[in-house]
């Protein structure tokens, strides 16, 4: 017998109908098949349960397609991912941006940013959006290459405007 918590645990592999060692192509194929069936615009079942199933497929795919999130999920499950996401949100932009050449701005400062004479590349992100973290890493790698030619800034959508 499984402990109650394990029996109720979310299994992203089961949701997508793939093996634990599924590769990127298998994940994408399963995701596409399920989203075609379950998408609210095409699914005849308009119940909340159907919408929740669609959201579960989206969550599963967003986690398993990202190698780092997949590794964390495999180690700690959904609860581990949620704890990591919560820590990331609490740490805010410092977790992603320690480069003093990348300016941190708030929503109310957007107008000031557009009035600057130098062009600015702005990265808008949210810690709860799984794609933000890998994109932030890429942004950090690119930023030094443009130092002097472009101003670099980031805006966290986690904070109130």
XYZ file of N, CA and C in Angstrom:
483
model
N 0.827 -1.187 0.000
C 0.000 0.000 0.000
C 0.868 1.245 0.000
N 0.423 2.271 -0.759
C 1.132 3.544 -0.802
C 0.621 4.447 0.302
N 1.475 5.287 0.839
C 0.980 6.289 1.797
C -0.046 7.177 1.110
N -0.947 7.757 1.876
C -2.020 8.578 1.332
C -1.481 9.711 0.473
N -0.447 10.403 0.933
C 0.108 11.528 0.177
C 0.615 11.064 -1.183
N 1.276 9.932 -1.233
C 1.807 9.442 -2.502
C 0.679 9.002 -3.430
N -0.369 8.436 -2.860
C -1.490 7.994 -3.687
C -2.198 9.183 -4.333
N -2.222 10.321 -3.636
C -2.894 11.505 -4.154
C -1.966 12.411 -4.964
N -0.689 12.078 -5.041
C 0.288 12.941 -5.705
C -0.002 13.061 -7.190
N 0.329 14.228 -7.736
C 0.168 14.492 -9.154
C 1.322 13.839 -9.893
N 1.024 13.074 -10.949
C 2.063 12.437 -11.756
C 2.002 13.041 -13.157
N 2.922 13.958 -13.447
C 2.936 14.635 -14.736
C 3.148 13.672 -15.897
N 3.908 12.620 -15.679
C 4.122 11.635 -16.740
C 2.822 10.910 -17.069
N 2.076 10.579 -16.034
C 0.785 9.914 -16.228
C -0.209 10.847 -16.926
N -0.215 12.107 -16.547
C -1.118 13.088 -17.163
C -0.890 13.153 -18.666
N 0.393 13.163 -19.075
C 0.715 13.230 -20.504
C 0.685 11.861 -21.182
N 0.650 10.807 -20.388
C 0.622 9.463 -20.955
C 1.959 9.055 -21.562
N 3.053 9.471 -20.930
C 4.387 9.136 -21.429
C 5.183 8.414 -20.345
N 6.240 7.736 -20.770
C 7.133 7.052 -19.839
C 8.009 8.076 -19.127
N 8.565 7.695 -17.992
C 9.421 8.600 -17.225
C 10.686 8.987 -17.983
N 11.091 8.178 -18.935
C 12.298 8.496 -19.714
C 11.945 9.077 -21.090
N 10.740 9.607 -21.231
C 10.306 10.170 -22.522
C 11.234 11.302 -22.950
N 11.533 11.353 -24.245
C 12.389 12.429 -24.759
C 11.524 13.630 -25.153
N 12.189 14.693 -25.610
C 11.478 15.935 -25.956
C 10.430 15.722 -27.039
N 10.739 14.913 -28.024
C 9.797 14.667 -29.123
C 8.558 13.952 -28.614
N 8.742 12.961 -27.762
C 7.600 12.228 -27.206
C 6.744 13.141 -26.323
N 7.392 13.993 -25.553
C 6.641 14.937 -24.713
C 5.807 15.878 -25.571
N 6.434 16.448 -26.596
C 5.740 17.396 -27.463
C 4.570 16.725 -28.182
N 4.792 15.512 -28.674
C 3.739 14.777 -29.386
C 2.546 14.515 -28.465
N 2.818 14.063 -27.246
C 1.742 13.795 -26.286
C 1.005 15.083 -25.928
N 1.752 16.164 -25.730
C 1.151 17.452 -25.386
C 0.237 17.937 -26.501
N 0.716 17.889 -27.734
C -0.102 18.345 -28.866
C -1.379 17.529 -29.001
N -1.252 16.227 -28.876
C -2.427 15.349 -28.997
C -3.473 15.703 -27.929
N -3.019 15.860 -26.689
C -3.951 16.145 -25.605
C -4.539 17.550 -25.695
N -3.735 18.532 -26.093
C -4.286 19.886 -26.176
C -5.290 19.997 -27.314
N -5.092 19.256 -28.380
C -6.109 19.255 -29.455
C -7.428 18.693 -28.945
N -7.343 17.648 -28.144
C -8.556 17.022 -27.605
C -9.222 17.886 -26.533
N -8.415 18.515 -25.697
C -8.942 19.144 -24.489
C -9.071 20.661 -24.540
N -8.570 21.300 -25.579
C -8.600 22.762 -25.630
C -10.040 23.264 -25.487
N -10.264 24.252 -24.620
C -11.623 24.748 -24.372
C -12.348 25.237 -25.633
N -11.621 25.694 -26.644
C -12.267 26.170 -27.869
C -12.798 25.041 -28.733
N -12.228 23.842 -28.592
C -12.640 22.726 -29.447
C -13.304 21.590 -28.685
N -13.133 21.532 -27.390
C -13.703 20.462 -26.585
C -15.189 20.736 -26.326
N -16.015 19.755 -26.613
C -17.457 19.914 -26.390
C -17.802 19.925 -24.901
N -16.959 19.304 -24.093
C -17.170 19.290 -22.645
C -16.692 20.622 -22.083
N -17.616 21.447 -21.649
C -17.298 22.783 -21.136
C -17.278 22.824 -19.602
N -17.221 21.670 -18.968
C -17.256 21.622 -17.504
C -15.949 22.128 -16.900
N -16.021 22.443 -15.629
C -14.818 22.867 -14.902
C -13.809 21.727 -14.857
N -14.265 20.504 -14.768
C -13.362 19.346 -14.742
C -12.568 19.258 -16.048
N -13.207 19.549 -17.176
C -12.516 19.520 -18.473
C -11.478 20.636 -18.542
N -11.831 21.812 -18.054
C -10.867 22.925 -18.039
C -9.688 22.601 -17.121
N -9.965 21.964 -16.002
C -8.903 21.595 -15.063
C -7.987 20.537 -15.684
N -8.548 19.611 -16.424
C -7.730 18.591 -17.108
C -6.811 19.264 -18.128
N -7.327 20.244 -18.875
C -6.510 20.979 -19.838
C -5.376 21.711 -19.121
N -5.680 22.375 -18.004
C -4.648 23.080 -17.236
C -3.591 22.104 -16.716
N -4.019 20.915 -16.308
C -3.076 19.904 -15.815
C -2.112 19.477 -16.911
N -2.632 19.314 -18.122
C -1.777 18.945 -19.257
C -0.768 20.061 -19.514
N -1.218 21.301 -19.458
C -0.323 22.437 -19.673
C 0.771 22.477 -18.598
N 0.381 22.327 -17.339
C 1.346 22.340 -16.238
C 2.361 21.214 -16.387
N 1.866 20.024 -16.717
C 2.759 18.875 -16.877
C 3.777 19.125 -17.979
N 3.309 19.601 -19.111
C 4.219 19.837 -20.234
C 5.217 20.954 -19.925
N 4.748 22.056 -19.347
C 5.637 23.174 -19.016
C 6.743 22.728 -18.053
N 6.443 21.800 -17.170
C 7.444 21.308 -16.233
C 8.396 20.320 -16.896
N 7.858 19.353 -17.617
C 8.702 18.290 -18.155
C 9.540 18.711 -19.357
N 9.138 19.752 -20.067
C 9.928 20.177 -21.227
C 11.174 20.955 -20.811
N 11.191 21.497 -19.603
C 12.334 22.256 -19.093
C 13.226 21.293 -18.302
N 14.452 21.041 -18.763
C 15.308 20.044 -18.100
C 15.531 20.298 -16.607
N 15.707 21.553 -16.226
C 15.949 21.860 -14.816
C 14.699 21.611 -13.984
N 13.539 22.061 -14.454
C 12.293 21.833 -13.709
C 11.956 20.343 -13.675
N 12.235 19.645 -14.769
C 11.973 18.207 -14.811
C 12.833 17.489 -13.769
N 14.102 17.872 -13.687
C 14.996 17.264 -12.697
C 14.472 17.510 -11.283
N 14.048 18.752 -11.000
C 13.517 19.076 -9.671
C 12.217 18.321 -9.408
N 11.367 18.209 -10.428
C 10.114 17.466 -10.268
C 10.407 15.995 -9.975
N 11.341 15.415 -10.731
C 11.687 14.002 -10.521
C 12.232 13.772 -9.116
N 12.929 14.740 -8.566
C 13.503 14.606 -7.226
C 12.503 14.879 -6.116
N 11.667 15.913 -6.293
C 10.839 16.368 -5.169
C 9.347 16.438 -5.468
N 8.930 16.136 -6.684
C 7.520 16.186 -7.019
C 6.977 17.600 -7.125
N 5.676 17.715 -7.237
C 5.019 19.011 -7.398
C 5.248 19.905 -6.184
N 5.209 19.334 -4.996
C 5.421 20.133 -3.781
C 6.815 20.759 -3.776
N 7.806 20.024 -4.235
C 9.158 20.562 -4.318
C 9.250 21.709 -5.305
N 8.563 21.577 -6.444
C 8.544 22.654 -7.431
C 7.883 23.900 -6.858
N 6.769 23.703 -6.182
C 6.053 24.849 -5.599
C 6.916 25.552 -4.557
N 7.639 24.783 -3.761
C 8.519 25.387 -2.747
C 9.621 26.188 -3.429
N 10.209 25.644 -4.517
C 11.242 26.365 -5.260
C 10.685 27.635 -5.888
N 9.475 27.553 -6.465
C 8.851 28.730 -7.075
C 8.577 29.801 -6.027
N 8.141 29.368 -4.844
C 7.864 30.322 -3.773
C 9.155 31.020 -3.337
N 10.248 30.252 -3.201
C 11.536 30.854 -2.838
C 11.981 31.846 -3.910
N 11.804 31.493 -5.175
C 12.197 32.388 -6.267
C 11.402 33.688 -6.195
N 10.114 33.584 -5.925
C 9.274 34.778 -5.846
C 9.698 35.644 -4.657
N 10.008 35.010 -3.525
C 10.421 35.760 -2.347
C 11.758 36.461 -2.570
N 12.656 35.819 -3.322
C 13.963 36.422 -3.574
C 13.874 37.529 -4.605
N 12.862 37.491 -5.448
C 12.652 38.535 -6.431
C 13.743 38.601 -7.480
N 13.954 39.776 -8.071
C 14.862 39.901 -9.196
C 16.319 39.624 -8.854
N 16.717 39.749 -7.620
C 18.116 39.499 -7.260
C 18.510 38.067 -7.573
N 17.558 37.129 -7.482
C 17.878 35.751 -7.805
C 18.292 35.628 -9.271
N 17.646 36.375 -10.140
C 17.905 36.263 -11.571
C 18.908 37.283 -12.067
N 18.964 38.447 -11.440
C 19.780 39.531 -11.968
C 20.692 40.109 -10.892
N 21.929 39.658 -10.891
C 22.929 40.214 -9.985
C 23.874 41.145 -10.725
N 23.662 41.355 -12.004
C 24.522 42.200 -12.820
C 24.147 43.659 -12.609
N 25.071 44.483 -12.089
C 24.743 45.888 -11.842
C 24.476 46.670 -13.130
N 24.844 46.106 -14.275
C 24.608 46.790 -15.541
C 23.203 46.549 -16.087
N 22.438 45.693 -15.418
C 21.047 45.462 -15.813
C 20.180 46.173 -14.782
N 19.550 47.239 -15.215
C 18.759 48.085 -14.324
C 17.460 47.397 -13.926
N 17.119 47.477 -12.647
C 15.834 46.983 -12.151
C 14.850 48.150 -12.189
N 13.715 47.961 -12.856
C 12.721 49.032 -12.893
C 11.386 48.529 -12.368
N 10.562 49.464 -11.954
C 9.206 49.170 -11.507
C 8.237 49.601 -12.610
N 7.009 49.112 -12.545
C 6.024 49.418 -13.578
C 5.818 50.899 -13.818
N 5.816 51.687 -12.752
C 5.577 53.122 -12.903
C 6.760 53.839 -13.573
N 7.897 53.166 -13.710
C 9.076 53.770 -14.332
C 9.158 53.514 -15.840
N 8.191 52.809 -16.390
C 8.224 52.493 -17.826
C 8.249 53.756 -18.690
N 7.464 54.753 -18.325
C 7.430 55.990 -19.111
C 8.794 56.662 -19.130
N 9.466 56.698 -17.972
C 10.807 57.282 -17.901
C 11.781 56.523 -18.804
N 11.613 55.225 -18.846
C 12.494 54.392 -19.666
C 12.359 54.734 -21.145
N 11.153 55.020 -21.588
C 10.941 55.331 -23.005
C 11.463 56.719 -23.368
N 11.671 57.584 -22.373
C 12.172 58.931 -22.640
C 13.693 59.026 -22.645
N 14.392 57.926 -22.374
C 15.854 57.946 -22.361
C 16.376 58.044 -23.791
N 17.518 58.737 -23.970
C 18.065 58.873 -25.326
C 18.623 57.561 -25.887
N 19.172 56.707 -25.037
C 19.733 55.437 -25.523
C 18.628 54.392 -25.620
N 18.640 53.573 -26.672
C 17.655 52.487 -26.747
C 17.850 51.522 -25.571
N 16.754 50.984 -25.083
C 16.805 50.068 -23.944
C 16.146 48.747 -24.323
N 16.829 47.665 -23.977
C 16.247 46.331 -24.121
C 15.645 45.988 -22.771
N 14.357 45.715 -22.757
C 13.647 45.448 -21.503
C 13.208 43.998 -21.460
N 13.566 43.309 -20.402
C 13.140 41.928 -20.180
C 12.040 41.949 -19.128
N 10.848 41.519 -19.492
C 9.712 41.475 -18.575
C 9.533 40.018 -18.166
N 9.463 39.772 -16.859
C 9.422 38.394 -16.392
C 8.549 38.248 -15.154
N 8.232 37.002 -14.831
C 7.498 36.663 -13.615
C 8.033 35.327 -13.119
N 8.302 35.227 -11.836
C 8.889 33.996 -11.303
C 7.947 32.806 -11.435
N 6.649 33.049 -11.496
C 5.705 31.939 -11.621
C 5.579 31.434 -13.047
N 6.134 32.142 -14.000
C 6.114 31.693 -15.392
C 7.374 30.889 -15.636
N 7.192 29.616 -15.918
C 8.316 28.698 -16.008
C 9.330 29.099 -17.069
N 8.910 29.765 -18.091
C 9.831 30.144 -19.158
C 10.709 31.326 -18.762
N 10.347 32.061 -17.734
C 11.101 33.258 -17.348
C 12.518 32.959 -16.907
N 12.716 31.915 -16.128
C 14.042 31.664 -15.571
C 15.068 31.325 -16.646
N 14.803 30.373 -17.555
C 15.798 30.126 -18.605
C 15.988 31.340 -19.515
N 14.918 32.077 -19.776
C 15.035 33.273 -20.613
C 15.882 34.323 -19.907
N 15.738 34.437 -18.593
C 16.545 35.393 -17.836
C 18.022 35.036 -17.921
N 18.324 33.760 -17.867
C 19.725 33.337 -17.985
C 20.297 33.755 -19.341
N 19.516 33.574 -20.393
C 19.968 33.980 -21.732
C 20.157 35.491 -21.798
N 19.242 36.218 -21.202
C 19.319 37.679 -21.170
C 20.597 38.126 -20.466
N 20.929 37.447 -19.362
C 22.150 37.775 -18.627
C 23.387 37.537 -19.483
N 23.379 36.502 -20.300
C 24.524 36.204 -21.163
C 24.664 37.228 -22.282
N 23.541 37.709 -22.788
C 23.550 38.651 -23.908
C 23.852 40.074 -23.445
N 23.396 40.442 -22.267
C 23.516 41.826 -21.781
C 24.933 42.396 -21.873
N 25.968 41.672 -21.426
C 27.314 42.259 -21.483
C 27.788 42.580 -22.905
N 27.306 41.859 -23.872
C 27.718 42.091 -25.264
C 27.258 43.454 -25.771
N 26.172 43.970 -25.213
C 25.601 45.234 -25.680
C 25.929 46.413 -24.771
N 26.721 46.157 -23.733
C 27.061 47.203 -22.779
C 27.651 48.404 -23.520
N 27.102 49.559 -23.267
C 27.564 50.786 -23.914
C 26.728 51.153 -25.126
N 26.268 50.165 -25.881
C 25.461 50.440 -27.069
C 23.973 50.511 -26.732
N 23.539 49.666 -25.823
C 22.140 49.614 -25.412
C 22.063 49.600 -23.892
N 21.043 50.208 -23.355
C 20.782 50.085 -21.923
C 20.006 48.785 -21.721
N 20.291 48.074 -20.646
C 19.623 46.815 -20.363
C 18.832 46.978 -19.064
N 17.587 46.513 -19.053
C 16.753 46.622 -17.863
C 15.847 45.414 -17.757
N 15.298 45.204 -16.574
C 14.300 44.139 -16.390
C 13.203 44.635 -15.479
N 12.027 44.076 -15.691
C 10.832 44.438 -14.939
C 10.179 43.163 -14.444
N 10.035 43.032 -13.140
C 9.389 41.868 -12.553
C 7.885 42.111 -12.457
N 7.118 41.226 -13.033
C 5.652 41.320 -12.936
C 5.148 40.780 -11.605
N 6.056 40.257 -10.779
C 5.662 39.751 -9.468
C 5.320 40.884 -8.509
N 5.874 42.039 -8.770
C 5.687 43.159 -7.855
C 4.500 44.006 -8.281
N 3.873 44.629 -7.294
C 2.724 45.494 -7.594
C 3.157 46.710 -8.382
N 2.322 47.160 -9.285
C 2.624 48.350 -10.099
C 2.222 49.541 -9.304
